[in-house]
């Protein structure tokens, strides 16, 4: 899941980014409202983490702008201002949650997960193809009826493929969603994740196929139904 962190304190931003990356999130960082607007024009984010005191304006103004254009991306406000009035104005302006600095990374990560689980943000909670099922809220994979473990990036990849099952998902779109803007994404990074996911699915007897469409992307294909046995003439 990809987040945009809007925070002008580089040290704090670094701590948040490293902490959340360690928990499986892809994090882009910018220090200004202008930078955030530019990043949102080229990327789509699952969540915004927004500081209020920014060098080129008040984060609440960005929040209002985002909501004015009917963008429902969850927004978690991070701020040192802990007064009740500020909390209320943040929530009134369209923030989904509020976290007062200083906070611990595990708490921030838990709030991020909770926000991304909210209905409305996701297209559906259970995605399925063949005997593979993914609960997008729990981030859990079930094959036939057995749960399997997978690292967050493979779960994200599977989610994207399941959402477009039967269709090719462009490589660039997958890379864009799985990795932060400044991540060192080697040309083979996505292929490696696909390959590990394929092995994991095969080992658990999944009946779907992750097909490579060379030069384009990947498609998750449902099992082809076995042809019905021809009836014996005297049956
Ligand atoms: Ca600030």
PDB file of C-alpha atoms and ligand atoms in Angstrom:
ATOM      1  CA  UNK A   1       0.000   0.000   0.000  1.00  0.00           C
ATOM      2  CA  UNK A   2       1.384   3.357  -0.991  1.00  0.00           C
ATOM      3  CA  UNK A   3       1.356   6.406   1.272  1.00  0.00           C
ATOM      4  CA  UNK A   4       2.227  10.043   0.779  1.00  0.00           C
ATOM      5  CA  UNK A   5       3.886  11.623   3.800  1.00  0.00           C
ATOM      6  CA  UNK A   6       3.660  15.433   3.904  1.00  0.00           C
ATOM      7  CA  UNK A   7       6.008  16.584   6.679  1.00  0.00           C
ATOM      8  CA  UNK A   8       8.562  19.397   6.592  1.00  0.00           C
ATOM      9  CA  UNK A   9      10.837  18.137   9.373  1.00  0.00           C
ATOM     10  CA  UNK A  10      13.349  15.922   7.544  1.00  0.00           C
ATOM     11  CA  UNK A  11      14.446  14.036  10.635  1.00  0.00           C
ATOM     12  CA  UNK A  12      10.911  13.170  11.688  1.00  0.00           C
ATOM     13  CA  UNK A  13       9.964  12.381   8.097  1.00  0.00           C
ATOM     14  CA  UNK A  14      12.924  10.007   7.861  1.00  0.00           C
ATOM     15  CA  UNK A  15      11.911   8.219  11.051  1.00  0.00           C
ATOM     16  CA  UNK A  16       8.305   7.865   9.912  1.00  0.00           C
ATOM     17  CA  UNK A  17       9.288   6.714   6.455  1.00  0.00           C
ATOM     18  CA  UNK A  18      11.799   4.140   7.677  1.00  0.00           C
ATOM     19  CA  UNK A  19       9.389   2.926  10.352  1.00  0.00           C
ATOM     20  CA  UNK A  20       6.480   2.475   7.974  1.00  0.00           C
ATOM     21  CA  UNK A  21       8.621   0.940   5.255  1.00  0.00           C
ATOM     22  CA  UNK A  22       9.729  -1.593   7.833  1.00  0.00           C
ATOM     23  CA  UNK A  23       6.046  -2.493   8.229  1.00  0.00           C
ATOM     24  CA  UNK A  24       5.552  -3.074   4.534  1.00  0.00           C
ATOM     25  CA  UNK A  25       4.240   0.301   3.349  1.00  0.00           C
ATOM     26  CA  UNK A  26       5.650   2.129   0.328  1.00  0.00           C
ATOM     27  CA  UNK A  27       6.167   5.745   1.431  1.00  0.00           C
ATOM     28  CA  UNK A  28       6.710   8.847  -0.726  1.00  0.00           C
ATOM     29  CA  UNK A  29       7.754  11.962   1.138  1.00  0.00           C
ATOM     30  CA  UNK A  30       7.382  15.658   0.416  1.00  0.00           C
ATOM     31  CA  UNK A  31       7.881  18.667   2.678  1.00  0.00           C
ATOM     32  CA  UNK A  32       5.460  21.210   1.203  1.00  0.00           C
ATOM     33  CA  UNK A  33       1.844  21.580   0.104  1.00  0.00           C
ATOM     34  CA  UNK A  34       3.026  22.336  -3.424  1.00  0.00           C
ATOM     35  CA  UNK A  35       5.103  19.151  -3.436  1.00  0.00           C
ATOM     36  CA  UNK A  36       2.119  17.138  -2.203  1.00  0.00           C
ATOM     37  CA  UNK A  37      -0.148  18.543  -4.932  1.00  0.00           C
ATOM     38  CA  UNK A  38       2.456  17.666  -7.566  1.00  0.00           C
ATOM     39  CA  UNK A  39       2.915  14.119  -6.226  1.00  0.00           C
ATOM     40  CA  UNK A  40      -0.858  13.549  -6.128  1.00  0.00           C
ATOM     41  CA  UNK A  41      -1.152  14.563  -9.750  1.00  0.00           C
ATOM     42  CA  UNK A  42       1.158  11.831 -10.938  1.00  0.00           C
ATOM     43  CA  UNK A  43       0.546   9.067  -8.388  1.00  0.00           C
ATOM     44  CA  UNK A  44      -2.425   7.591  -6.658  1.00  0.00           C
ATOM     45  CA  UNK A  45      -2.107   7.026  -2.941  1.00  0.00           C
ATOM     46  CA  UNK A  46      -3.941   4.750  -0.545  1.00  0.00           C
ATOM     47  CA  UNK A  47      -3.435   7.165   2.337  1.00  0.00           C
ATOM     48  CA  UNK A  48      -2.082  10.661   3.055  1.00  0.00           C
ATOM     49  CA  UNK A  49      -0.171  11.449   6.250  1.00  0.00           C
ATOM     50  CA  UNK A  50      -0.440  15.183   6.695  1.00  0.00           C
ATOM     51  CA  UNK A  51       1.448  17.554   8.984  1.00  0.00           C
ATOM     52  CA  UNK A  52      -0.393  20.827   9.617  1.00  0.00           C
ATOM     53  CA  UNK A  53       2.455  23.327  10.014  1.00  0.00           C
ATOM     54  CA  UNK A  54       4.080  23.405   6.575  1.00  0.00           C
ATOM     55  CA  UNK A  55       6.414  26.049   5.102  1.00  0.00           C
ATOM     56  CA  UNK A  56       4.049  27.052   2.299  1.00  0.00           C
ATOM     57  CA  UNK A  57       0.786  26.979   4.218  1.00  0.00           C
ATOM     58  CA  UNK A  58      -1.522  25.201   6.616  1.00  0.00           C
ATOM     59  CA  UNK A  59      -2.041  21.484   6.030  1.00  0.00           C
ATOM     60  CA  UNK A  60      -5.749  21.985   6.730  1.00  0.00           C
ATOM     61  CA  UNK A  61      -5.947  24.033   3.536  1.00  0.00           C
ATOM     62  CA  UNK A  62      -4.554  21.100   1.540  1.00  0.00           C
ATOM     63  CA  UNK A  63      -7.025  18.827   3.301  1.00  0.00           C
ATOM     64  CA  UNK A  64      -9.929  21.074   2.271  1.00  0.00           C
ATOM     65  CA  UNK A  65      -8.704  21.228  -1.314  1.00  0.00           C
ATOM     66  CA  UNK A  66      -8.465  17.453  -1.537  1.00  0.00           C
ATOM     67  CA  UNK A  67     -11.998  17.018  -0.172  1.00  0.00           C
ATOM     68  CA  UNK A  68     -13.352  19.824  -2.373  1.00  0.00           C
ATOM     69  CA  UNK A  69     -12.432  17.797  -5.446  1.00  0.00           C
ATOM     70  CA  UNK A  70     -14.323  14.794  -4.005  1.00  0.00           C
ATOM     71  CA  UNK A  71     -11.120  12.867  -3.425  1.00  0.00           C
ATOM     72  CA  UNK A  72     -11.889  10.379  -0.642  1.00  0.00           C
ATOM     73  CA  UNK A  73      -8.340   9.142  -0.048  1.00  0.00           C
ATOM     74  CA  UNK A  74      -8.047   8.558   3.711  1.00  0.00           C
ATOM     75  CA  UNK A  75      -6.108  11.341   5.433  1.00  0.00           C
ATOM     76  CA  UNK A  76      -4.388  10.985   8.779  1.00  0.00           C
ATOM     77  CA  UNK A  77      -3.351  14.315  10.281  1.00  0.00           C
ATOM     78  CA  UNK A  78      -0.045  14.345  12.200  1.00  0.00           C
ATOM     79  CA  UNK A  79       0.592  17.386  14.268  1.00  0.00           C
ATOM     80  CA  UNK A  80       2.112  18.843  17.382  1.00  0.00           C
ATOM     81  CA  UNK A  81      -0.987  20.902  17.947  1.00  0.00           C
ATOM     82  CA  UNK A  82      -2.879  18.850  20.447  1.00  0.00           C
ATOM     83  CA  UNK A  83      -5.608  21.267  21.422  1.00  0.00           C
ATOM     84  CA  UNK A  84      -9.172  20.127  21.198  1.00  0.00           C
ATOM     85  CA  UNK A  85     -10.065  22.991  18.839  1.00  0.00           C
ATOM     86  CA  UNK A  86      -7.423  21.884  16.367  1.00  0.00           C
ATOM     87  CA  UNK A  87      -8.615  18.311  16.475  1.00  0.00           C
ATOM     88  CA  UNK A  88     -12.146  19.354  15.769  1.00  0.00           C
ATOM     89  CA  UNK A  89     -11.205  21.651  12.902  1.00  0.00           C
ATOM     90  CA  UNK A  90      -9.033  18.890  11.392  1.00  0.00           C
ATOM     91  CA  UNK A  91     -11.845  16.394  11.499  1.00  0.00           C
ATOM     92  CA  UNK A  92     -14.350  18.980  10.231  1.00  0.00           C
ATOM     93  CA  UNK A  93     -12.084  19.725   7.286  1.00  0.00           C
ATOM     94  CA  UNK A  94     -12.273  16.066   6.258  1.00  0.00           C
ATOM     95  CA  UNK A  95      -9.468  14.283   8.101  1.00  0.00           C
ATOM     96  CA  UNK A  96     -10.204  10.637   8.857  1.00  0.00           C
ATOM     97  CA  UNK A  97      -8.007  10.452  11.914  1.00  0.00           C
ATOM     98  CA  UNK A  98      -5.688  12.538  14.016  1.00  0.00           C
ATOM     99  CA  UNK A  99      -2.415  11.675  15.726  1.00  0.00           C
ATOM    100  CA  UNK A 100      -0.635  14.083  18.042  1.00  0.00           C
ATOM    101  CA  UNK A 101       3.174  14.231  18.054  1.00  0.00           C
ATOM    102  CA  UNK A 102       5.136  12.665  19.575  1.00  0.00           C
ATOM    103  CA  UNK A 103       3.773   9.233  18.697  1.00  0.00           C
ATOM    104  CA  UNK A 104       5.191   5.750  18.349  1.00  0.00           C
ATOM    105  CA  UNK A 105       5.616   4.185  14.913  1.00  0.00           C
ATOM    106  CA  UNK A 106       3.666   1.006  15.798  1.00  0.00           C
ATOM    107  CA  UNK A 107       0.681   3.156  16.754  1.00  0.00           C
ATOM    108  CA  UNK A 108       0.964   5.143  13.513  1.00  0.00           C
ATOM    109  CA  UNK A 109       1.196   1.916  11.493  1.00  0.00           C
ATOM    110  CA  UNK A 110      -1.854   0.491  13.268  1.00  0.00           C
ATOM    111  CA  UNK A 111      -3.874   3.650  12.534  1.00  0.00           C
ATOM    112  CA  UNK A 112      -2.790   3.541   8.876  1.00  0.00           C
ATOM    113  CA  UNK A 113      -3.944  -0.055   8.572  1.00  0.00           C
ATOM    114  CA  UNK A 114      -7.241   0.764  10.267  1.00  0.00           C
ATOM    115  CA  UNK A 115      -7.907   3.641   7.852  1.00  0.00           C
ATOM    116  CA  UNK A 116      -7.164   1.539   4.803  1.00  0.00           C
ATOM    117  CA  UNK A 117      -9.575  -1.118   6.053  1.00  0.00           C
ATOM    118  CA  UNK A 118     -12.473   1.313   6.108  1.00  0.00           C
ATOM    119  CA  UNK A 119     -15.264   0.508   3.732  1.00  0.00           C
ATOM    120  CA  UNK A 120     -15.368   2.892   0.811  1.00  0.00           C
ATOM    121  CA  UNK A 121     -11.618   2.979   0.436  1.00  0.00           C
ATOM    122  CA  UNK A 122     -11.571  -0.524  -0.946  1.00  0.00           C
ATOM    123  CA  UNK A 123     -13.645  -1.956  -3.759  1.00  0.00           C
ATOM    124  CA  UNK A 124     -14.488  -5.018  -1.718  1.00  0.00           C
ATOM    125  CA  UNK A 125     -13.240  -6.905   1.263  1.00  0.00           C
ATOM    126  CA  UNK A 126     -13.024 -10.400  -0.170  1.00  0.00           C
ATOM    127  CA  UNK A 127     -11.443 -10.883  -3.574  1.00  0.00           C
ATOM    128  CA  UNK A 128     -11.408 -14.313  -5.121  1.00  0.00           C
ATOM    129  CA  UNK A 129     -10.339 -16.126  -8.266  1.00  0.00           C
ATOM    130  CA  UNK A 130     -10.283 -19.896  -8.629  1.00  0.00           C
ATOM    131  CA  UNK A 131      -9.520 -21.331  -5.200  1.00  0.00           C
ATOM    132  CA  UNK A 132      -7.550 -18.240  -4.135  1.00  0.00           C
ATOM    133  CA  UNK A 133      -9.170 -15.788  -1.761  1.00  0.00           C
ATOM    134  CA  UNK A 134      -7.790 -12.557  -0.334  1.00  0.00           C
ATOM    135  CA  UNK A 135      -9.331 -10.645   2.542  1.00  0.00           C
ATOM    136  CA  UNK A 136      -8.215  -7.073   1.806  1.00  0.00           C
ATOM    137  CA  UNK A 137      -8.999  -5.932   5.338  1.00  0.00           C
ATOM    138  CA  UNK A 138      -7.147  -8.703   7.154  1.00  0.00           C
ATOM    139  CA  UNK A 139      -4.468  -8.894   4.409  1.00  0.00           C
ATOM    140  CA  UNK A 140      -4.834 -12.670   4.593  1.00  0.00           C
ATOM    141  CA  UNK A 141      -4.687 -15.204   1.786  1.00  0.00           C
ATOM    142  CA  UNK A 142      -6.628 -18.456   1.750  1.00  0.00           C
ATOM    143  CA  UNK A 143      -6.117 -21.194  -0.808  1.00  0.00           C
ATOM    144  CA  UNK A 144      -8.868 -23.777  -1.006  1.00  0.00           C
ATOM    145  CA  UNK A 145      -9.658 -23.458   2.694  1.00  0.00           C
ATOM    146  CA  UNK A 146      -6.111 -23.207   4.041  1.00  0.00           C
ATOM    147  CA  UNK A 147      -4.605 -19.881   5.075  1.00  0.00           C
ATOM    148  CA  UNK A 148      -1.103 -19.170   3.788  1.00  0.00           C
ATOM    149  CA  UNK A 149       1.473 -16.632   4.918  1.00  0.00           C
ATOM    150  CA  UNK A 150       2.997 -14.132   2.491  1.00  0.00           C
ATOM    151  CA  UNK A 151       5.073 -10.956   2.891  1.00  0.00           C
ATOM    152  CA  UNK A 152       3.179  -7.631   2.506  1.00  0.00           C
ATOM    153  CA  UNK A 153       4.525  -6.903  -0.971  1.00  0.00           C
ATOM    154  CA  UNK A 154       3.304 -10.241  -2.332  1.00  0.00           C
ATOM    155  CA  UNK A 155      -0.080  -9.674  -0.712  1.00  0.00           C
ATOM    156  CA  UNK A 156      -0.251  -6.242  -2.392  1.00  0.00           C
ATOM    157  CA  UNK A 157       0.702  -7.744  -5.740  1.00  0.00           C
ATOM    158  CA  UNK A 158      -1.923 -10.456  -5.407  1.00  0.00           C
ATOM    159  CA  UNK A 159      -4.537  -7.842  -4.497  1.00  0.00           C
ATOM    160  CA  UNK A 160      -3.833  -5.829  -7.641  1.00  0.00           C
ATOM    161  CA  UNK A 161      -3.961  -8.912  -9.822  1.00  0.00           C
ATOM    162  CA  UNK A 162      -7.171 -10.139  -8.183  1.00  0.00           C
ATOM    163  CA  UNK A 163      -8.871  -6.773  -8.625  1.00  0.00           C
ATOM    164  CA  UNK A 164      -8.269  -7.071 -12.348  1.00  0.00           C
ATOM    165  CA  UNK A 165      -8.453 -10.872 -12.615  1.00  0.00           C
ATOM    166  CA  UNK A 166      -8.595 -12.026 -16.218  1.00  0.00           C
ATOM    167  CA  UNK A 167      -7.056  -8.758 -17.432  1.00  0.00           C
ATOM    168  CA  UNK A 168      -3.478  -7.675 -17.904  1.00  0.00           C
ATOM    169  CA  UNK A 169      -2.199  -5.288 -15.245  1.00  0.00           C
ATOM    170  CA  UNK A 170       0.572  -3.067 -16.605  1.00  0.00           C
ATOM    171  CA  UNK A 171       4.013  -3.557 -15.126  1.00  0.00           C
ATOM    172  CA  UNK A 172       4.392   0.182 -14.565  1.00  0.00           C
ATOM    173  CA  UNK A 173       1.126   0.331 -12.623  1.00  0.00           C
ATOM    174  CA  UNK A 174       2.259  -2.500 -10.364  1.00  0.00           C
ATOM    175  CA  UNK A 175       5.683  -0.949  -9.794  1.00  0.00           C
ATOM    176  CA  UNK A 176       4.049   2.376  -9.092  1.00  0.00           C
ATOM    177  CA  UNK A 177       1.833   0.879  -6.456  1.00  0.00           C
ATOM    178  CA  UNK A 178       4.330  -1.476  -4.836  1.00  0.00           C
ATOM    179  CA  UNK A 179       7.292   0.851  -4.552  1.00  0.00           C
ATOM    180  CA  UNK A 180       7.781   4.402  -3.305  1.00  0.00           C
ATOM    181  CA  UNK A 181       8.938   7.068  -5.759  1.00  0.00           C
ATOM    182  CA  UNK A 182      12.491   7.130  -4.455  1.00  0.00           C
ATOM    183  CA  UNK A 183      12.855   3.394  -3.899  1.00  0.00           C
ATOM    184  CA  UNK A 184      15.682   1.727  -5.758  1.00  0.00           C
ATOM    185  CA  UNK A 185      13.570  -0.421  -8.033  1.00  0.00           C
ATOM    186  CA  UNK A 186      15.824  -2.590 -10.117  1.00  0.00           C
ATOM    187  CA  UNK A 187      14.406  -3.693 -13.466  1.00  0.00           C
ATOM    188  CA  UNK A 188      13.925  -7.198 -12.097  1.00  0.00           C
ATOM    189  CA  UNK A 189      12.453  -6.310  -8.702  1.00  0.00           C
ATOM    190  CA  UNK A 190       8.842  -6.795  -9.753  1.00  0.00           C
ATOM    191  CA  UNK A 191       9.670  -9.983 -11.649  1.00  0.00           C
ATOM    192  CA  UNK A 192      11.281 -11.345  -8.505  1.00  0.00           C
ATOM    193  CA  UNK A 193       8.158 -10.624  -6.436  1.00  0.00           C
ATOM    194  CA  UNK A 194       5.967 -12.205  -9.125  1.00  0.00           C
ATOM    195  CA  UNK A 195       8.193 -15.244  -9.182  1.00  0.00           C
ATOM    196  CA  UNK A 196       8.046 -15.680  -5.404  1.00  0.00           C
ATOM    197  CA  UNK A 197       4.274 -15.258  -5.394  1.00  0.00           C
ATOM    198  CA  UNK A 198       3.930 -17.839  -8.178  1.00  0.00           C
ATOM    199  CA  UNK A 199       5.978 -20.367  -6.220  1.00  0.00           C
ATOM    200  CA  UNK A 200       4.020 -19.673  -3.066  1.00  0.00           C
ATOM    201  CA  UNK A 201       0.706 -20.155  -4.855  1.00  0.00           C
ATOM    202  CA  UNK A 202       1.873 -23.309  -6.594  1.00  0.00           C
ATOM    203  CA  UNK A 203       3.205 -24.792  -3.343  1.00  0.00           C
ATOM    204  CA  UNK A 204      -0.253 -24.322  -1.820  1.00  0.00           C
ATOM    205  CA  UNK A 205      -1.973 -25.913  -4.829  1.00  0.00           C
ATOM    206  CA  UNK A 206      -3.606 -22.737  -6.046  1.00  0.00           C
ATOM    207  CA  UNK A 207      -5.450 -23.332  -9.307  1.00  0.00           C
ATOM    208  CA  UNK A 208      -4.881 -19.854 -10.763  1.00  0.00           C
ATOM    209  CA  UNK A 209      -2.078 -18.846 -13.115  1.00  0.00           C
ATOM    210  CA  UNK A 210      -0.020 -15.660 -13.043  1.00  0.00           C
ATOM    211  CA  UNK A 211       0.648 -15.180 -16.742  1.00  0.00           C
ATOM    212  CA  UNK A 212       3.484 -12.960 -17.971  1.00  0.00           C
ATOM    213  CA  UNK A 213       2.504 -10.823 -20.942  1.00  0.00           C
ATOM    214  CA  UNK A 214       5.938  -9.878 -22.216  1.00  0.00           C
ATOM    215  CA  UNK A 215       6.625  -6.180 -22.394  1.00  0.00           C
ATOM    216  CA  UNK A 216       3.199  -5.371 -20.946  1.00  0.00           C
ATOM    217  CA  UNK A 217       2.525  -6.819 -17.523  1.00  0.00           C
ATOM    218  CA  UNK A 218       0.888  -9.687 -15.708  1.00  0.00           C
ATOM    219  CA  UNK A 219      -2.544 -11.269 -15.600  1.00  0.00           C
ATOM    220  CA  UNK A 220      -4.120 -13.538 -13.035  1.00  0.00           C
ATOM    221  CA  UNK A 221      -6.082 -16.219 -14.814  1.00  0.00           C
ATOM    222  CA  UNK A 222      -8.807 -18.420 -13.390  1.00  0.00           C
ATOM    223  CA  UNK A 223      -8.533 -22.182 -13.892  1.00  0.00           C
ATOM    224  CA  UNK A 224      -9.943 -23.406 -17.168  1.00  0.00           C
ATOM    225  CA  UNK A 225     -12.908 -25.659 -16.445  1.00  0.00           C
ATOM    226  CA  UNK A 226     -12.142 -29.268 -17.297  1.00  0.00           C
ATOM    227  CA  UNK A 227     -14.196 -30.436 -20.283  1.00  0.00           C
ATOM    228  CA  UNK A 228     -17.195 -32.510 -19.218  1.00  0.00           C
ATOM    229  CA  UNK A 229     -16.731 -36.248 -19.707  1.00  0.00           C
ATOM    230  CA  UNK A 230     -18.655 -37.358 -22.778  1.00  0.00           C
ATOM    231  CA  UNK A 231     -21.611 -39.464 -21.756  1.00  0.00           C
ATOM    232  CA  UNK A 232     -21.455 -43.110 -22.639  1.00  0.00           C
ATOM    233  CA  UNK A 233     -23.993 -43.996 -25.333  1.00  0.00           C
ATOM    234  CA  UNK A 234     -25.919 -46.331 -23.066  1.00  0.00           C
ATOM    235  CA  UNK A 235     -25.828 -44.124 -19.936  1.00  0.00           C
TER     236      UNK A 235
HETATM  237 CA1  LIG B   1       5.700  21.004  10.501  1.00  0.00          CA
END
